CSV table of C-alpha atoms and ligand atoms in Angstrom, one decimal:
chain,number,residue,atom,x,y,z
B,1021,MET,CA,-46.5,192.6,-45.9
B,1022,HIS,CA,-46.0,189.1,-48.0
B,1023,VAL,CA,-48.2,188.8,-51.0
B,1024,PRO,CA,-49.4,186.1,-50.5
B,1025,PRO,CA,-49.1,186.4,-46.6
B,1026,ILE,CA,-46.8,184.1,-44.4
B,1027,PRO,CA,-48.7,183.8,-40.8
B,1028,HIS,CA,-47.4,180.4,-40.0
B,1029,LEU,CA,-44.0,181.1,-40.5
B,1030,THR,CA,-44.2,184.3,-38.8
B,1031,VAL,CA,-45.5,182.3,-35.6
B,1032,THR,CA,-43.7,178.7,-35.9
B,1033,ASP,CA,-39.9,180.3,-37.3
B,1034,PRO,CA,-40.1,183.7,-36.0
B,1035,GLU,CA,-36.2,184.1,-36.6
B,1036,LEU,CA,-36.5,183.0,-40.2
B,1037,ALA,CA,-39.6,185.2,-40.9
B,1038,ALA,CA,-37.9,188.0,-39.9
B,1039,LEU,CA,-35.1,187.1,-41.9
B,1040,ILE,CA,-37.3,187.1,-45.0
B,1041,GLU,CA,-39.1,190.1,-44.2
B,1042,GLY,CA,-35.8,191.8,-43.9
B,1043,GLU,CA,-35.0,190.8,-47.4
B,1044,ALA,CA,-38.5,191.5,-48.7
B,1045,GLN,CA,-38.0,195.4,-47.3
B,1046,ARG,CA,-34.3,194.7,-48.9
B,1047,GLN,CA,-36.0,194.5,-52.1
B,1048,HIS,CA,-38.4,196.7,-52.2
B,1049,ASP,CA,-35.8,199.9,-51.2
B,1050,VAL,CA,-33.2,199.4,-54.0
B,1051,LEU,CA,-33.3,199.7,-57.8
B,1052,ARG,CA,-32.2,196.2,-58.5
B,1053,MET,CA,-30.3,196.1,-61.3
B,1054,ILE,CA,-28.1,193.0,-61.0
B,1055,ALA,CA,-29.1,192.1,-65.0
B,1056,SER,CA,-29.9,188.3,-64.5
B,1057,GLU,CA,-32.7,189.5,-61.6
B,1058,ASN,CA,-36.6,190.3,-61.4
B,1059,TYR,CA,-39.5,190.2,-59.2
B,1060,VAL,CA,-42.0,187.4,-60.0
B,1061,SER,CA,-45.9,187.8,-59.4
B,1062,PRO,CA,-47.5,187.1,-56.9
B,1063,ALA,CA,-49.0,184.1,-58.8
B,1064,VAL,CA,-45.8,182.7,-59.2
B,1065,LEU,CA,-45.3,182.7,-55.7
B,1066,GLU,CA,-48.2,181.0,-54.8
B,1067,ALA,CA,-47.5,178.2,-56.9
B,1068,THR,CA,-43.6,177.4,-55.9
B,1069,GLY,CA,-45.1,177.7,-52.3
B,1070,SER,CA,-47.4,175.4,-52.4
B,1071,VAL,CA,-48.0,171.3,-52.0
B,1072,LEU,CA,-46.6,170.5,-54.7
B,1073,THR,CA,-43.2,170.1,-53.3
B,1074,ASN,CA,-44.6,167.2,-51.3
B,1075,LYS,CA,-44.4,165.2,-54.5
B,1076,TYR,CA,-41.3,162.8,-55.9
B,1077,SER,CA,-42.0,162.4,-59.9
B,1078,GLU,CA,-38.9,160.7,-61.7
B,1079,GLY,CA,-40.0,160.4,-65.0
B,1080,TYR,CA,-42.2,162.4,-67.7
B,1081,PRO,CA,-46.0,162.8,-68.3
B,1082,GLY,CA,-47.6,159.5,-68.3
B,1083,LYS,CA,-44.4,157.2,-67.5
B,1084,ARG,CA,-43.2,158.0,-64.4
B,1085,TYR,CA,-41.7,155.8,-61.2
B,1086,TYR,CA,-43.6,156.7,-58.4
B,1087,GLU,CA,-47.6,156.5,-58.3
B,1088,GLY,CA,-50.0,159.6,-57.0
B,1089,GLN,CA,-48.8,161.5,-60.5
B,1090,ARG,CA,-52.6,162.1,-61.6
B,1091,PHE,CA,-52.3,166.0,-61.1
B,1092,ILE,CA,-48.5,166.7,-61.4
B,1093,ASP,CA,-48.5,164.8,-64.8
B,1094,GLN,CA,-51.2,167.3,-65.9
B,1095,ILE,CA,-49.1,170.7,-64.8
B,1096,GLU,CA,-45.7,169.1,-65.8
B,1097,GLN,CA,-47.8,168.9,-69.3
B,1098,LEU,CA,-49.5,172.5,-69.6
B,1099,ALA,CA,-46.0,173.7,-68.6
B,1100,ILE,CA,-44.7,171.9,-71.6
B,1101,ASP,CA,-47.3,172.6,-73.9
B,1102,ARG,CA,-47.1,176.7,-72.8
B,1103,ALA,CA,-43.5,176.8,-73.3
B,1104,LYS,CA,-43.5,175.2,-77.0
B,1105,ALA,CA,-46.3,177.7,-77.5
B,1106,LEU,CA,-44.5,180.4,-76.4
B,1107,PHE,CA,-41.6,180.3,-78.2
B,1108,GLY,CA,-42.9,178.5,-81.0
B,1109,THR,CA,-40.7,175.0,-80.6
B,1110,GLU,CA,-41.5,171.1,-80.9
B,1111,HIS,CA,-40.2,169.9,-77.9
B,1112,ALA,CA,-39.8,171.3,-74.4
B,1113,ASN,CA,-38.2,169.9,-71.1
B,1114,VAL,CA,-39.3,171.7,-68.2
B,1115,GLN,CA,-37.3,169.5,-65.6
B,1116,PRO,CA,-33.9,171.0,-65.4
B,1117,TYR,CA,-33.2,172.8,-61.8
B,1118,SER,CA,-31.4,175.7,-63.2
B,1119,GLY,CA,-29.2,176.9,-66.1
B,1120,SER,CA,-26.0,175.1,-65.3
B,1121,PRO,CA,-27.9,171.9,-65.0
B,1122,ALA,CA,-29.9,172.6,-68.2
B,1123,ASN,CA,-26.4,173.2,-70.2
B,1124,LEU,CA,-24.9,170.1,-68.6
B,1125,ALA,CA,-27.8,167.8,-69.9
B,1126,VAL,CA,-26.8,169.3,-73.4
B,1127,TYR,CA,-23.2,168.0,-73.1
B,1128,LEU,CA,-24.4,164.6,-71.9
B,1129,ALA,CA,-26.7,164.4,-74.8
B,1130,PHE,CA,-24.4,165.4,-77.7
B,1131,ALA,CA,-21.1,164.9,-76.5
B,1132,LYS,CA,-18.8,162.3,-75.3
B,1133,PRO,CA,-15.7,163.5,-72.5
B,1134,GLY,CA,-12.8,164.9,-74.6
B,1135,ASP,CA,-14.8,165.9,-77.8
B,1136,PRO,CA,-14.1,169.2,-78.8
B,1137,VAL,CA,-16.9,171.7,-77.5
B,1138,MET,CA,-17.3,175.6,-78.6
B,1139,GLY,CA,-18.3,178.7,-76.4
B,1140,MET,CA,-18.1,182.5,-75.9
B,1141,ALA,CA,-15.2,182.6,-73.5
B,1142,LEU,CA,-16.2,183.5,-69.8
B,1143,PRO,CA,-14.5,186.8,-69.8
B,1144,MET,CA,-15.6,188.0,-73.0
B,1145,GLY,CA,-19.5,187.6,-71.8
B,1146,GLY,CA,-19.8,183.8,-72.5
B,1147,HIS,CA,-21.0,181.3,-69.3
B,1148,LEU,CA,-19.0,179.2,-67.2
B,1149,THR,CA,-20.9,176.1,-68.7
B,1150,HIS,CA,-19.8,177.1,-72.1
B,1151,GLY,CA,-16.5,175.1,-71.6
B,1152,TRP,CA,-14.8,177.8,-68.7
B,1153,SER,CA,-11.9,175.9,-67.4
B,1154,VAL,CA,-13.1,176.0,-63.4
B,1155,SER,CA,-16.4,174.5,-64.7
B,1156,ALA,CA,-17.3,170.7,-65.5
B,1157,THR,CA,-17.2,171.4,-69.0
B,1158,GLY,CA,-14.0,172.6,-69.3
B,1159,ALA,CA,-12.5,170.2,-67.5
B,1160,TRP,CA,-14.5,167.1,-68.7
B,1161,PHE,CA,-14.3,167.9,-72.7
B,1162,ARG,CA,-11.9,170.1,-74.6
B,1163,PRO,CA,-13.1,174.0,-74.9
B,1164,VAL,CA,-13.2,175.4,-77.8
B,1165,ARG,CA,-13.4,179.5,-77.3
B,1166,TYR,CA,-14.2,182.7,-79.3
B,1167,GLU,CA,-13.9,186.0,-78.2
B,1168,VAL,CA,-15.0,189.4,-79.3
B,1169,ARG,CA,-13.6,191.7,-81.4
B,1170,ARG,CA,-11.0,194.3,-79.5
B,1171,GLU,CA,-12.1,197.5,-81.3
B,1172,ASP,CA,-16.0,197.1,-80.7
B,1173,GLY,CA,-16.5,194.1,-78.4
B,1174,ARG,CA,-18.6,192.2,-81.0
B,1175,VAL,CA,-18.4,188.9,-81.9
B,1176,ASP,CA,-16.0,188.1,-84.8
B,1177,MET,CA,-18.0,185.5,-87.1
B,1178,ASP,CA,-15.1,185.1,-89.0
B,1179,GLN,CA,-13.0,183.7,-85.9
B,1180,VAL,CA,-16.0,181.7,-85.0
B,1181,ARG,CA,-16.0,180.2,-88.3
B,1182,ASP,CA,-12.4,179.7,-88.5
B,1183,LEU,CA,-12.2,177.9,-85.3
B,1184,ALA,CA,-14.9,175.9,-85.9
B,1185,ARG,CA,-13.8,174.5,-89.0
B,1186,ARG,CA,-10.4,173.8,-87.2
B,1187,GLU,CA,-11.2,172.3,-84.2
B,1188,ARG,CA,-14.8,170.6,-85.9
B,1189,PRO,CA,-16.5,171.1,-82.3
B,1190,LYS,CA,-19.4,168.6,-81.4
B,1191,ILE,CA,-21.1,171.8,-80.1
B,1192,ILE,CA,-21.2,175.0,-80.3
B,1193,PHE,CA,-22.6,177.4,-78.0
B,1194,CYS,CA,-23.9,181.1,-79.0
B,1195,GLY,CA,-25.3,183.4,-75.7
B,1196,GLY,CA,-23.9,184.5,-72.2
B,1197,THR,CA,-24.0,186.5,-69.6
B,1198,ALA,CA,-22.6,189.6,-70.5
B,1199,ILE,CA,-23.5,190.5,-73.9
B,1200,PRO,CA,-24.7,193.7,-74.5
B,1201,ARG,CA,-25.9,193.1,-78.2
B,1202,THR,CA,-28.3,191.1,-80.3
B,1203,ILE,CA,-27.3,187.5,-80.8
B,1204,ASP,CA,-26.8,186.6,-84.8
B,1205,PHE,CA,-28.6,183.3,-84.4
B,1206,PRO,CA,-28.6,183.1,-88.0
B,1207,ALA,CA,-24.7,183.6,-88.5
B,1208,PHE,CA,-24.0,180.9,-85.8
B,1209,ALA,CA,-26.4,178.1,-87.6
B,1210,GLU,CA,-24.7,179.1,-90.6
B,1211,VAL,CA,-21.0,178.1,-89.3
B,1212,ALA,CA,-22.8,175.0,-86.9
B,1213,ARG,CA,-24.3,173.1,-90.2
B,1214,GLU,CA,-20.8,173.4,-92.4
B,1215,VAL,CA,-19.4,171.7,-89.0
B,1216,GLY,CA,-21.7,169.6,-87.9
B,1217,ALA,CA,-21.9,170.7,-84.8
B,1218,VAL,CA,-25.1,170.9,-82.6
B,1219,LEU,CA,-25.9,175.1,-82.3
B,1220,VAL,CA,-27.1,175.3,-78.5
B,1221,ALA,CA,-28.7,179.0,-77.6
B,1222,ASP,CA,-28.5,179.4,-74.4
B,1223,ILE,CA,-30.7,182.3,-74.0
B,1224,ALA,CA,-31.3,182.6,-70.6
B,1225,HIS,CA,-30.8,186.0,-70.4
B,1226,ILE,CA,-32.8,186.8,-73.0
B,1227,ALA,CA,-35.5,184.3,-72.8
B,1228,GLY,CA,-38.3,187.1,-71.8
B,1229,LEU,CA,-36.9,189.7,-74.4
B,1230,ILE,CA,-37.6,186.5,-77.3
B,1231,ALA,CA,-40.9,185.5,-75.7
B,1232,GLY,CA,-42.1,189.4,-75.9
B,1233,GLY,CA,-40.9,190.0,-79.5
B,1234,ALA,CA,-38.1,192.3,-78.5
B,1235,HIS,CA,-35.1,190.2,-79.3
B,1236,PRO,CA,-35.1,187.7,-82.2
B,1237,SER,CA,-35.7,184.3,-81.9
B,1238,PRO,CA,-33.1,181.3,-82.3
B,1239,VAL,CA,-35.9,178.5,-83.2
B,1240,GLY,CA,-35.4,177.5,-86.8
B,1241,TYR,CA,-31.7,178.4,-86.2
B,1242,ALA,CA,-30.7,176.6,-83.1
B,1243,ASP,CA,-31.0,172.8,-82.8
B,1244,VAL,CA,-31.2,173.4,-79.0
B,1245,ILE,CA,-32.4,175.8,-77.0
B,1246,THR,CA,-31.4,176.6,-73.2
B,1247,THR,CA,-33.0,178.4,-70.8
B,1248,THR,CA,-33.4,179.4,-67.1
B,1249,THR,CA,-36.7,181.0,-66.0
B,1250,HIS,CA,-36.2,183.5,-63.6
B,1251,LYS,CA,-34.4,186.0,-65.5
B,1252,THR,CA,-36.1,188.3,-67.9
B,1253,LEU,CA,-39.0,185.3,-68.4
B,1254,ARG,CA,-39.7,186.6,-65.1
B,1255,GLY,CA,-40.5,182.9,-63.6
B,1256,PRO,CA,-39.4,181.0,-60.5
B,1257,ARG,CA,-35.7,179.8,-60.3
B,1258,GLY,CA,-35.7,176.9,-62.8
B,1259,ALA,CA,-34.6,176.1,-66.4
B,1260,MET,CA,-35.7,174.5,-70.0
B,1261,ILE,CA,-34.6,173.3,-72.8
B,1262,LEU,CA,-36.3,173.4,-75.7
B,1263,SER,CA,-35.6,171.6,-79.2
B,1264,THR,CA,-36.5,170.4,-82.4
B,1265,ALA,CA,-38.3,166.9,-82.2
B,1266,GLU,CA,-35.7,165.3,-83.7
B,1267,HIS,CA,-33.5,165.8,-80.1
B,1268,ALA,CA,-36.6,165.6,-77.9
B,1269,LYS,CA,-35.5,161.9,-76.9
B,1270,ALA,CA,-31.9,162.8,-76.4
B,1271,VAL,CA,-32.8,165.7,-74.3
B,1272,ASP,CA,-35.2,163.8,-72.1
B,1273,LYS,CA,-32.5,161.2,-71.6
B,1274,ALA,CA,-29.5,163.5,-70.5
B,1275,VAL,CA,-32.0,165.3,-68.0
B,1276,PHE,CA,-33.6,162.2,-66.4
B,1277,PRO,CA,-32.3,159.8,-65.7
B,1278,GLY,CA,-28.9,161.0,-66.8
B,1279,LEU,CA,-28.5,164.1,-64.9
B,1280,GLN,CA,-31.3,164.5,-62.7
B,1281,GLY,CA,-33.8,162.7,-60.2
B,1282,GLY,CA,-37.4,163.9,-59.2
B,1283,PRO,CA,-38.6,167.5,-61.3
B,1284,HIS,CA,-39.4,170.2,-58.6
B,1285,ASN,CA,-43.1,170.0,-59.5
B,1286,HIS,CA,-43.4,173.2,-57.2
B,1287,THR,CA,-40.8,174.7,-59.8
B,1288,THR,CA,-42.7,173.1,-62.9
B,1289,ALA,CA,-46.3,175.3,-62.1
B,1290,GLY,CA,-44.3,178.2,-60.9
B,1291,ILE,CA,-42.9,177.7,-64.7
B,1292,ALA,CA,-46.1,177.3,-66.2
B,1293,VAL,CA,-47.8,180.4,-64.4
B,1294,ALA,CA,-44.9,182.7,-65.4
B,1295,LEU,CA,-44.9,181.5,-69.2
B,1296,ARG,CA,-48.9,181.8,-69.1
B,1297,GLU,CA,-47.8,185.4,-67.9
B,1298,ALA,CA,-45.3,185.8,-70.3
B,1299,SER,CA,-48.1,184.9,-73.4
B,1300,GLU,CA,-50.1,188.5,-72.8
B,1301,GLU,CA,-49.5,191.3,-74.5
B,1302,SER,CA,-48.6,193.0,-71.4
B,1303,PHE,CA,-45.6,191.1,-71.4
B,1304,SER,CA,-44.7,192.0,-74.7
B,1305,ARG,CA,-45.0,196.0,-73.5
B,1306,TYR,CA,-43.1,194.7,-70.5
B,1307,ALA,CA,-40.1,193.4,-72.7
B,1308,HIS,CA,-39.8,196.4,-74.9
B,1309,GLN,CA,-40.0,198.6,-72.0
B,1310,ILE,CA,-36.7,196.7,-70.5
B,1311,VAL,CA,-35.2,197.7,-74.0
B,1312,ALA,CA,-35.8,200.9,-74.1
B,1313,ASN,CA,-35.2,201.4,-70.3
B,1314,ALA,CA,-31.3,200.5,-70.8
B,1315,ARG,CA,-31.4,202.2,-74.0
B,1316,ALA,CA,-32.2,205.5,-72.2
B,1317,LEU,CA,-29.8,204.4,-69.0
B,1318,ALA,CA,-27.0,203.4,-72.0
B,1319,ALA,CA,-27.3,207.1,-73.2
B,1320,ALA,CA,-27.4,208.9,-70.1
B,1321,LEU,CA,-24.5,207.0,-68.6
B,1322,THR,CA,-22.6,207.9,-71.5
B,1323,GLU,CA,-23.2,211.5,-71.3
B,1324,HIS,CA,-22.0,211.0,-67.8
B,1325,GLY,CA,-18.3,209.9,-69.7
B,1326,PHE,CA,-19.3,206.3,-68.7
B,1327,ASP,CA,-17.3,204.0,-71.1
B,1328,LEU,CA,-19.7,201.1,-72.5
B,1329,VAL,CA,-18.6,198.0,-73.8
B,1330,THR,CA,-19.6,197.9,-77.6
B,1331,GLY,CA,-20.9,201.8,-77.3
B,1332,GLY,CA,-24.5,201.0,-76.0
B,1333,THR,CA,-27.0,198.2,-75.8
B,1334,ASP,CA,-29.4,195.9,-77.7
B,1335,ASN,CA,-31.2,194.4,-74.8
B,1336,HIS,CA,-31.4,194.6,-71.1
B,1337,LEU,CA,-28.1,194.9,-70.2
B,1338,ILE,CA,-25.4,197.3,-70.0
B,1339,LEU,CA,-21.8,196.7,-69.5
B,1340,VAL,CA,-19.3,199.8,-68.4
B,1341,ASP,CA,-16.0,199.7,-68.6
B,1342,LEU,CA,-14.8,201.8,-65.9
B,1343,THR,CA,-11.0,201.9,-66.5
B,1344,ASN,CA,-11.2,206.1,-67.6
B,1345,LYS,CA,-12.8,206.3,-64.1
B,1346,GLY,CA,-9.7,205.4,-62.2
B,1347,ILE,CA,-11.7,202.7,-60.5
B,1348,GLY,CA,-12.1,199.3,-60.6
B,1349,GLY,CA,-15.4,197.6,-60.7
B,1350,LYS,CA,-15.5,196.1,-57.1
B,1351,PRO,CA,-15.2,198.9,-55.0
B,1352,VAL,CA,-17.7,200.8,-57.4
B,1353,ALA,CA,-20.3,198.0,-56.6
B,1354,ARG,CA,-19.8,198.0,-53.1
B,1355,ALA,CA,-20.8,201.8,-53.2
B,1356,LEU,CA,-23.4,201.7,-55.4
B,1357,ASP,CA,-24.7,198.8,-52.9
B,1358,ARG,CA,-24.2,201.5,-50.4
B,1359,ALA,CA,-26.3,204.0,-52.3
B,1360,GLY,CA,-28.9,201.9,-52.7
B,1361,ILE,CA,-28.3,200.8,-56.6
B,1362,GLU,CA,-27.4,196.6,-56.6
B,1363,THR,CA,-25.1,195.7,-59.2
B,1364,ASN,CA,-22.5,193.1,-60.1
B,1365,TYR,CA,-18.9,193.9,-60.8
B,1366,ASN,CA,-17.9,191.9,-64.1
B,1367,THR,CA,-14.9,191.5,-66.3
B,1368,VAL,CA,-15.0,193.5,-69.4
B,1369,PRO,CA,-13.3,191.3,-72.9
B,1370,TYR,CA,-9.7,191.9,-72.4
B,1371,ASP,CA,-9.6,193.4,-68.7
B,1372,PRO,CA,-6.0,193.6,-67.5
B,1373,ARG,CA,-7.4,193.3,-63.9
B,1374,LYS,CA,-7.9,189.7,-62.4
B,1375,PRO,CA,-11.5,188.2,-62.4
B,1376,PHE,CA,-12.3,189.0,-58.6
B,1377,ASP,CA,-11.5,192.5,-58.7
B,1378,PRO,CA,-12.1,193.5,-62.9
B,1379,SER,CA,-12.6,197.0,-64.5
B,1380,GLY,CA,-16.5,196.1,-65.2
B,1381,LEU,CA,-19.9,196.8,-63.9
B,1382,ARG,CA,-22.7,195.0,-65.4
B,1383,LEU,CA,-26.0,196.9,-65.1
B,1384,GLY,CA,-29.5,195.6,-66.2
B,1385,THR,CA,-33.4,196.7,-66.4
B,1386,PRO,CA,-35.5,194.2,-66.3
B,1387,ALA,CA,-36.3,194.2,-62.3
B,1388,LEU,CA,-36.3,198.2,-62.6
B,1389,THR,CA,-38.9,197.8,-65.4
B,1390,THR,CA,-41.0,195.2,-63.5
B,1391,ARG,CA,-41.5,198.0,-61.0
B,1392,GLY,CA,-43.1,200.7,-63.3
B,1393,LEU,CA,-39.8,202.6,-64.0
B,1394,THR,CA,-39.8,203.7,-68.1
B,1395,GLU,CA,-37.4,206.1,-69.8
B,1396,ALA,CA,-38.2,209.4,-67.8
B,1397,GLN,CA,-36.3,207.7,-65.0
B,1398,MET,CA,-33.4,207.0,-66.1
B,1399,PRO,CA,-31.2,210.1,-66.5
B,1400,GLN,CA,-31.8,210.5,-62.6
B,1401,VAL,CA,-30.4,207.1,-62.3
B,1402,ALA,CA,-27.7,207.6,-64.1
B,1403,ALA,CA,-27.1,210.9,-62.3
B,1404,TRP,CA,-27.1,208.5,-59.3
B,1405,ILE,CA,-24.7,205.9,-60.6
B,1406,SER,CA,-22.3,208.8,-61.8
B,1407,ALA,CA,-22.1,210.5,-58.6
B,1408,ALA,CA,-21.8,207.1,-56.6
B,1409,VAL,CA,-18.6,206.1,-58.5
B,1410,ASP,CA,-17.4,209.6,-58.2
B,1411,ALA,CA,-18.1,209.1,-54.0
B,1412,ALA,CA,-16.7,205.7,-54.1
B,1413,VAL,CA,-13.0,207.3,-55.6
B,1414,LYS,CA,-13.3,209.8,-52.8
B,1415,ASP,CA,-14.7,207.4,-50.4
B,1416,ASP,CA,-17.6,210.0,-49.5
B,1417,GLU,CA,-20.2,207.6,-48.0
B,1418,PRO,CA,-22.7,210.6,-46.6
B,1419,THR,CA,-23.3,211.2,-50.6
B,1420,LEU,CA,-24.1,207.7,-50.7
B,1421,ASP,CA,-26.2,207.6,-47.8
B,1422,ARG,CA,-28.0,210.3,-49.5
B,1423,ILE,CA,-28.7,208.6,-53.0
B,1424,ALA,CA,-29.8,205.8,-50.9
B,1425,ALA,CA,-32.6,208.2,-49.3
B,1426,GLY,CA,-33.7,209.2,-52.8
B,1427,VAL,CA,-33.6,205.8,-54.1
B,1428,ARG,CA,-36.2,205.0,-51.4
B,1429,GLU,CA,-38.4,207.7,-52.0
B,1430,LEU,CA,-38.5,207.2,-55.3
B,1431,LEU,CA,-39.1,203.4,-55.4
B,1432,ALA,CA,-41.9,204.3,-52.6
B,1433,ALA,CA,-44.0,205.2,-55.8
B,1434,TYR,CA,-43.4,202.1,-57.6
B,1435,PRO,CA,-45.1,199.0,-55.8
B,1436,MET,CA,-43.0,195.6,-55.7
B,1437,PRO,CA,-45.0,192.6,-56.8
B,1438,GLY,CA,-45.1,190.4,-53.6
B,1439,TRP,CA,-44.5,192.6,-50.6
B,1440,GLU,CA,-45.7,196.0,-49.6
B,1441,PRO,CA,-44.4,197.9,-47.2
B,1442,THR,CA,-46.9,197.8,-43.8
B,1443,ARG,CA,-48.5,201.4,-43.3
G,1488,DSN,N1,-25.6,184.1,-62.7
G,1488,DSN,C1,-25.7,184.3,-63.9
G,1488,DSN,C2,-25.6,185.6,-64.1
G,1488,DSN,O1,-25.8,186.8,-63.1
G,1488,DSN,O2,-25.7,186.0,-65.5
G,1488,DSN,C3,-25.7,183.5,-65.0
G,1488,DSN,O3,-25.2,182.2,-64.5
């Protein structure tokens, strides 16, 4: 049963309702270990499913281009105020549709086409929008890419400084999508200050950890902070740009009218709900538990002979290099999916294989921590992953199916927010 329920959809469009039901059951039955995913609360679901989707609101609170904004203005202001209070920033824009548009808005605000911009290379753990070649950000600007050290998989700040001094980027991005270690915001800030670049911390993956005090904050170091709202922050799919007061105008102008039209008010309301939830003491416990679970899982995987990039994790994410297991990330991710463990294949730094068939597997603990799993279950999870990798090597489907049954049985004891099985 859906919480909140979907009785109208069930009657008017049973075909679609059945598909949603199938996806809900799937999310209930599998260990969701894609590092960027989570389960939102029923309250967030209610806000995002509300009549706010009916309304156009180009502009910002108090300065709109359409009438009828009495309540929308208050809703967006609430989201802005909660974002500022939670992260301790002077300014917040809650309108970006998602992480990529948020980052694109930053380019629009602080660079001109052809300008040098700097970010971590995608195969090293960066994001497409930090200047990777297939992204508009790599095609329209002149990307300067820093890497990680071959020896330990960590960012080489000497390389970052040398590159920045030589290329004089207008923007420096720190953060990414496959970084298992703490981001050194003060070190990036020092480099950015020296070369006169705008420092942008893309905290999409770790926003919830920062809000909960389980990762250092970039506030006071980064000029601008971008984040999605649906990863560790556990809100609806959306994004925010946080900044100092100095950059507020440029950020707002870039989001609207620079890049977007009307904000998605139902998403804004969902973000406001999630920000309130993230300010509660229980969320701080959640954030710390995510990290504790990732650390326990990393230790257990190491015992099973897995080679972890950087040797472990400081956050919610583990990047496994499967080279020593004699199999690529893609067949392993497929096998794990059959075994009821949802992950994604990923490049590892200096990967000799192609991005569509790389050597790595990315794992995360945000969603399973929302289900209530703790360090106590991580040895079992690691044992299942290890057995599934062995089964993938041997094409042993019955073993994968046995693991899936074990996963289902375990998860039956851990309720899923937003849906419960009919008994
Ligand atoms: N799709 C996100 C992730 O999985 O990390 C990045 O955009």
